[in-house]
Amino acid sequence: MATLEDIGVAAAFNLLSALVFFLAFAILRLQPFNDRVYFSKWYLKGLRTSPSRSGAFVSRFVNLDFRSYLRFLNWMPEALKMPELELIDHAGLDSAVYLRIYLIGLKIFIPITFLSWAVLVPVNYTNNTLKLQLKNVTSSDIDMLSISNIPLGSDRLWTHIVMAYAFTFWTCYVLLKEYEAVANMRLHFLQSEKRRPDQFTVLVRNVPPDPDESVSESVEHFFLVNHPDTYLTHQVVCNANKLAKLVKTRAKKQNWLDYYQLKYSRNNAHRPIMKTGFLGLCGEKVDAIDHHTSEIEKLSKEIAEERERVLKDPKAIMPAAFVSFKSRWGAAVCAQTQQSRNPTMWLTEWAPEPRDVYWPNLPIPYVSLAIRRLIMAVAFFFLTFFFMIPIASVQALASIEGLVKVAPFLNPIINAGFIKSVIQGILPGLALKLFLIFLPTILMIMSKFEGFTSLSSLERRSATRYYLFNFVNVFLTTVVAGSAMEQLNTFIKQSTNEIPRTIGVAVPLRATFFITYIMIDGWAGVAGEILMLKPLIIYHLKNFFLVKTEKDREEAMDPGSLGFNTGEPQIQLYFLLGLVYASVTPALLPFIVIFFGLAYVVFRHQIINVYNQEYESAAAFWPDVHGRIIIALLISQVALIGLLSAKHAAKSAPFLIALIVLTIWFYTFCKARYEPAFIRYPLQEAMMKDTLERAREPNFNLKPYLQNAYVHPVFKEEDEEDEDEFNYKLETESVLVPTKRQSRRNTPVPSKMSGASSPSLSEVAPKHSEHTN
Amino acid sequence: MATLEDIGVAAAFNLLSALVFFLAFAILRLQPFNDRVYFSKWYLKGLRTSPSRSGAFVSRFVNLDFRSYLRFLNWMPEALKMPELELIDHAGLDSAVYLRIYLIGLKIFIPITFLSWAVLVPVNYTNNTLKLQLKNVTSSDIDMLSISNIPLGSDRLWTHIVMAYAFTFWTCYVLLKEYEAVANMRLHFLQSEKRRPDQFTVLVRNVPPDPDESVSESVEHFFLVNHPDTYLTHQVVCNANKLAKLVKTRAKKQNWLDYYQLKYSRNNAHRPIMKTGFLGLCGEKVDAIDHHTSEIEKLSKEIAEERERVLKDPKAIMPAAFVSFKSRWGAAVCAQTQQSRNPTMWLTEWAPEPRDVYWPNLPIPYVSLAIRRLIMAVAFFFLTFFFMIPIASVQALASIEGLVKVAPFLNPIINAGFIKSVIQGILPGLALKLFLIFLPTILMIMSKFEGFTSLSSLERRSATRYYLFNFVNVFLTTVVAGSAMEQLNTFIKQSTNEIPRTIGVAVPLRATFFITYIMIDGWAGVAGEILMLKPLIIYHLKNFFLVKTEKDREEAMDPGSLGFNTGEPQIQLYFLLGLVYASVTPALLPFIVIFFGLAYVVFRHQIINVYNQEYESAAAFWPDVHGRIIIALLISQVALIGLLSAKHAAKSAPFLIALIVLTIWFYTFCKARYEPAFIRYPLQEAMMKDTLERAREPNFNLKPYLQNAYVHPVFKEEDEEDEDEFNYKLETESVLVPTKRQSRRNTPVPSKMSGASSPSLSEVAPKHSEHTN
């Protein structure tokens, strides 16, 4: 148990380390040779070019203007300056709404902090319970401010119940307002946007096989019959997974070829040599450049064959299609209705935007989906509660005794003092750490297996799972102090009304731990984020080894994106801590507030200057965020019931149960009231937009615009790399072919642009789409 | 604990009483003066008229043909003879599918009975556990056949687990097949049916208020804009609740007037006299005929005024409307899509058929609905678990001491021996019995308060609640042996894994009780149903006191309908018992099978000959039935887990947990696969039907057909009673006015007829529906 002083020291230390990170960032970002790392978003948008073509050689790499170092924190006000509307325009709605999660944290917790310090802290502090016990029980100064200091059965506990009501109502009020605001932003975004192919398009899955017709014909006939007035065109989905794999392999080889050619050009003395075996460690030695050139040639041939096969073979056509309509109204109708009497056939859903499609999952049939979902639910249950079993066995293996048993010949090496201590100190922890690092990837793979069809839904599902995992294995494990497996055992064996008690009693005891956690993971972690260490290092390595042209340099920088699947669940942990401790240990709240404030500024800066969002889901994740904050509220209420019953104030339980019922009701109300805005496209909106557009551009020909909007990305990539190869195809198209420069510049900007103006999507004409205009 | 002999005696007794009921029925139904009671359905369809106009006077009342008494059970094969398709045609799909619930009981339990008697009974019987204990524990012969006879920790328990798997798989298989069959029947029914107004109509609720437009204009503009190609017409809903009440009062007075007039006509000596006060017990004496005549006149005037007001006053128009479309496709699209960006405005749903609409609930706004739902959920929780509190206090009051305390002056009367014993013996039980009799009504009132808009959905919701109530207060109370309140307390205080154990251990002990229950409530109860005692008595009373004309006699018989809200939950109790005991006490199964067989025959007879279904929901209740059988399965699995853990076979629990997971998965699979068929109207189906009909009747004018399909029933009733009064309205209509005889004959037949051919619906033209053709 830490005293106030300990906490103070820890806070100072963590604030200092945050300051060091900011200082390092301030220095690094001013160096021109880091410019592409810290302003990558602007480069991708084409609004910034490599600095200092002119000027001294040194100043191309190091910033010598010392005055700029003095204002080392001035990126903060800059980050806050951009208004929200401009931010949406600049980085997309997803990013802007993501920032609102931090903002909602501030909105919820600043008033709660003031209120609880004004009311609860005096009420708690003016007791002597802990002072009297101090001799027996370890207790910290922080606990003097917490509910622990209230004697058993005291009437003062009613204050905490009243405060729980106040906190709940305030949180719900903020959530309601925010849900409404985000829903409006989303509708406004969809409304004010330029034309986007996904507004007109519906993804149709599980097209039933027809012995007489191809998939394409079957789709066309079905929609011509059932949506005669609105059907426009469609694109079938072909299974280009193998082709994509080949193209990826070739790109990798090409990279190596570039590397060796660069090496050779720098040192003309002898040609680079490589080994063909595993990881270049064994096998016969060959000339690296020749080897890769021939490999690439071979691959190119294979790719060409595979491409022909995909375009011609009817077996490569999947029973899924993107069906486009003449109006948004038609698409909205088709996406929201059931088409066939068998509800597992002709499944329609609003198409994700082209960048957002996760192609490999499109052809999974319905029954398989249901089974996959079951398998993944069971797998996730075991992953959450029993993940410690394999790790424990790895740890046992990684211990000295384990290693010696498995490989006795290692005995002499292991017993050397230094190595022994390394193994004992690092290996067991390493196994757990490695697992935790790979966890988001594992969860992502699970989501992919489950069969979601868009990247955004994959990330949302992974986020949900990550949140659950964190809740069980970080929050509950810390509070109840036992592995998840042990908890499961405890909870099953405990009586139903004992469970909240177990949690409730433990909650105030862990306050100091969580304060430290918030400072390390929250404050320092967020400050570290701004440094972008990993991309910085990778960029400079690539820059040194691979970059030959300006185009290479462009590609060397991978700014990454927000990473909803890992980021959001971590924020949710802070909501959970804040709400649980609000009425128990108010001393924790200021730390939460500082976290949200800091994170808001840092991520706003990153979103403006660095991250490049891969897709735009128009804030489709908000219902999840909203739901999880309400779950945090419910948990805080359950914990308070448990705590109060341990404090012999059980007669107050009905009041808190009523609060729980009200909170659940609030959730269902919000779900019915606002969630449809995130799933459906209201016909009124669609009709309005259609009418407006028809009045503005009465002669716009929609068909060529939509014809090739949904083309497997491998065709697009291919196309960018060797355009000439397919020029013969383009000649049959009536679409204007833009210059390469334009199409390159356009692809990475937010979808609203790419949808509206990126004709690179239509550079390929898959043969099987037989509708010409 | 009963021995096999006791059970045998009870079975014989109950079979005998069932036989007596059947005999009584056979005699009563052959008497011509009961003809209208036992064949009321045929009278309502107009296919049967009062018998024996000719013939001897006696044979008009008593059947003297003694041969017909000999074949007293031949209604049974007759009931089974009618093929299902004809049954659907005769009594509607709801009734036909309702019968399938009994059939599914037979399909599930006959194979399970054979299997469990072939496998489980020998396995259980060949142990000596109970014989060894027999001296200590009370145990019955039935228990020799049950799982109780297996020693603790025996490997034979694996047989029960394997059997649980077999039973689950068989039940799920039957359920799946049946769900598919019913879904197909429903779609086929909707497809093959004649034109019905609800196929073209959508119920729109929560029309937002507009300061410049009336509701009618607002609706018209909205749908003309957002469904320009398909919108046809609409009817606003007006608040005619007060008018309906007045009309009802007048009908009651009219009844009394008829009664007095009949009395006067039979005895011309002196005019009948009545008192005007409470229930005719006090107040001044007046001439009954004059009094009622003047009252009716007054009411008629009021009704005319109120009718004018409803039709003219804009405040009487509710923010709801029935919107009709040019095609089924248009209606299906509108019902399935979200109209406005605020999902609580312009709520659309597939309109119930006109007879099915529950008018008073149409204008409830969205927020109010959400709050009502919360209140009712809480109220139902208290009703289920704490209903014993008020009843116990009534019982305390109804005891001798209670009565004496409240009303000391009753002391001498109460202490008389006979009255004392009556009070002590009957009153406490009476309070509970009265509550149970009124329970379905209470639940129905709760559903009405919740705001459902159709009778069918009201009944479905009441059925769900009644099932839950029965489950807690009949099944659990018997098994755990304590009131619901005590159970709640036990379950909260017990550990999570103790709960299944508590249930599981008690289940085999209650087998004999439930066997008796099945015989009394199931066998004798069902056999009693066929006698129709209540309607029989009421009919003859009415016939004696009120009937003057043939038309009166028609109205005197109220055959009732199936009563889904009370009937289905009771059947579900048998599914629950059968599935729970299948692997525990197989001896119970034959009793269940006999119940289902008997009930199937009896209800098939009743549906063919008696019941008159009030509405047709096209088997919309099936998902509920399916879901509840699966809940019974889950409960049986949980109970088995508990039982096995008490039998020291805890290591087998994972196998049953896997079974539970699989069962839940099966439920979600079926829900996704089949439930849409019961909620949505697939566009493909709608389009097919539209196309067919357009080809068959290219010149059919839909508008007049739909214009007045949804008129508040009070306008229709009024119309039937005093047609002349509104003839001036009819003259403005272009619809053919049928003769009274036709419209009377048509109204009570199944909806498919009434929708297609009952023009009585369009006899009134509410002024506010301003669309003329």
PDB file of N, CA, C and O in Angstrom, chain B residues 177 206 209 245 298 425 434 444 495 594 608 615 684 698:
ATOM      1  N   LYS B 177     -37.356 -29.609 -38.543  1.00  0.00           N
ATOM      2  CA  LYS B 177     -38.270 -30.008 -39.621  1.00  0.00           C
ATOM      3  C   LYS B 177     -39.587 -29.251 -39.500  1.00  0.00           C
ATOM      4  O   LYS B 177     -40.156 -28.786 -40.481  1.00  0.00           O
ATOM      5  N   ASN B 206     -46.392   7.139 -34.901  1.00  0.00           N
ATOM      6  CA  ASN B 206     -45.548   8.278 -34.565  1.00  0.00           C
ATOM      7  C   ASN B 206     -45.313   9.214 -35.732  1.00  0.00           C
ATOM      8  O   ASN B 206     -44.169   9.537 -36.074  1.00  0.00           O
ATOM      9  N   PRO B 209     -45.821  15.661 -35.451  1.00  0.00           N
ATOM     10  CA  PRO B 209     -46.801  16.741 -35.616  1.00  0.00           C
ATOM     11  C   PRO B 209     -46.247  17.842 -36.530  1.00  0.00           C
ATOM     12  O   PRO B 209     -45.052  18.128 -36.514  1.00  0.00           O
ATOM     13  N   LYS B 245     -67.253   2.974 -26.540  1.00  0.00           N
ATOM     14  CA  LYS B 245     -67.808   2.734 -25.213  1.00  0.00           C
ATOM     15  C   LYS B 245     -69.319   3.020 -25.215  1.00  0.00           C
ATOM     16  O   LYS B 245     -70.122   2.251 -24.685  1.00  0.00           O
ATOM     17  N   LYS B 298     -81.528   8.483 -25.702  1.00  0.00           N
ATOM     18  CA  LYS B 298     -80.543   9.467 -25.260  1.00  0.00           C
ATOM     19  C   LYS B 298     -79.144   9.070 -25.759  1.00  0.00           C
ATOM     20  O   LYS B 298     -78.395   9.881 -26.304  1.00  0.00           O
ATOM     21  N   GLY B 425     -62.399 -23.574   5.639  1.00  0.00           N
ATOM     22  CA  GLY B 425     -62.045 -24.531   4.587  1.00  0.00           C
ATOM     23  C   GLY B 425     -61.905 -23.885   3.231  1.00  0.00           C
ATOM     24  O   GLY B 425     -61.009 -24.227   2.453  1.00  0.00           O
ATOM     25  N   LEU B 434     -59.089 -17.605  -7.054  1.00  0.00           N
ATOM     26  CA  LEU B 434     -59.588 -16.446  -7.795  1.00  0.00           C
ATOM     27  C   LEU B 434     -58.450 -15.740  -8.509  1.00  0.00           C
ATOM     28  O   LEU B 434     -58.560 -15.361  -9.670  1.00  0.00           O
ATOM     29  N   MET B 444     -53.158 -10.098 -19.667  1.00  0.00           N
ATOM     30  CA  MET B 444     -53.642  -9.475 -20.895  1.00  0.00           C
ATOM     31  C   MET B 444     -53.706  -7.957 -20.711  1.00  0.00           C
ATOM     32  O   MET B 444     -53.325  -7.200 -21.612  1.00  0.00           O
ATOM     33  N   SER B 495     -24.671 -20.881  -4.272  1.00  0.00           N
ATOM     34  CA  SER B 495     -23.612 -20.699  -5.252  1.00  0.00           C
ATOM     35  C   SER B 495     -24.132 -21.155  -6.607  1.00  0.00           C
ATOM     36  O   SER B 495     -25.057 -21.948  -6.710  1.00  0.00           O
ATOM     37  N   ILE B 594     -49.905 -40.005 -23.833  1.00  0.00           N
ATOM     38  CA  ILE B 594     -51.368 -40.125 -23.837  1.00  0.00           C
ATOM     39  C   ILE B 594     -52.010 -38.737 -23.808  1.00  0.00           C
ATOM     40  O   ILE B 594     -52.971 -38.471 -24.532  1.00  0.00           O
ATOM     41  N   ILE B 608     -62.614 -27.949 -35.525  1.00  0.00           N
ATOM     42  CA  ILE B 608     -63.453 -28.194 -36.699  1.00  0.00           C
ATOM     43  C   ILE B 608     -64.901 -27.791 -36.414  1.00  0.00           C
ATOM     44  O   ILE B 608     -65.560 -27.186 -37.253  1.00  0.00           O
ATOM     45  N   TYR B 615     -59.186 -13.832 -35.300  1.00  0.00           N
ATOM     46  CA  TYR B 615     -58.280 -13.183 -36.258  1.00  0.00           C
ATOM     47  C   TYR B 615     -57.389 -14.239 -36.866  1.00  0.00           C
ATOM     48  O   TYR B 615     -57.393 -15.397 -36.427  1.00  0.00           O
ATOM     49  N   GLN B 684     -39.222 -11.227 -53.109  1.00  0.00           N
ATOM     50  CA  GLN B 684     -39.420 -12.146 -54.229  1.00  0.00           C
ATOM     51  C   GLN B 684     -40.864 -12.666 -54.251  1.00  0.00           C
ATOM     52  O   GLN B 684     -41.521 -12.659 -55.290  1.00  0.00           O
ATOM     53  N   PRO B 698     -55.914  -7.620 -64.869  1.00  0.00           N
ATOM     54  CA  PRO B 698     -55.164  -6.399 -65.198  1.00  0.00           C
ATOM     55  C   PRO B 698     -55.948  -5.134 -64.902  1.00  0.00           C
ATOM     56  O   PRO B 698     -55.353  -4.079 -64.718  1.00  0.00           O
TER      57      PRO B 698
END
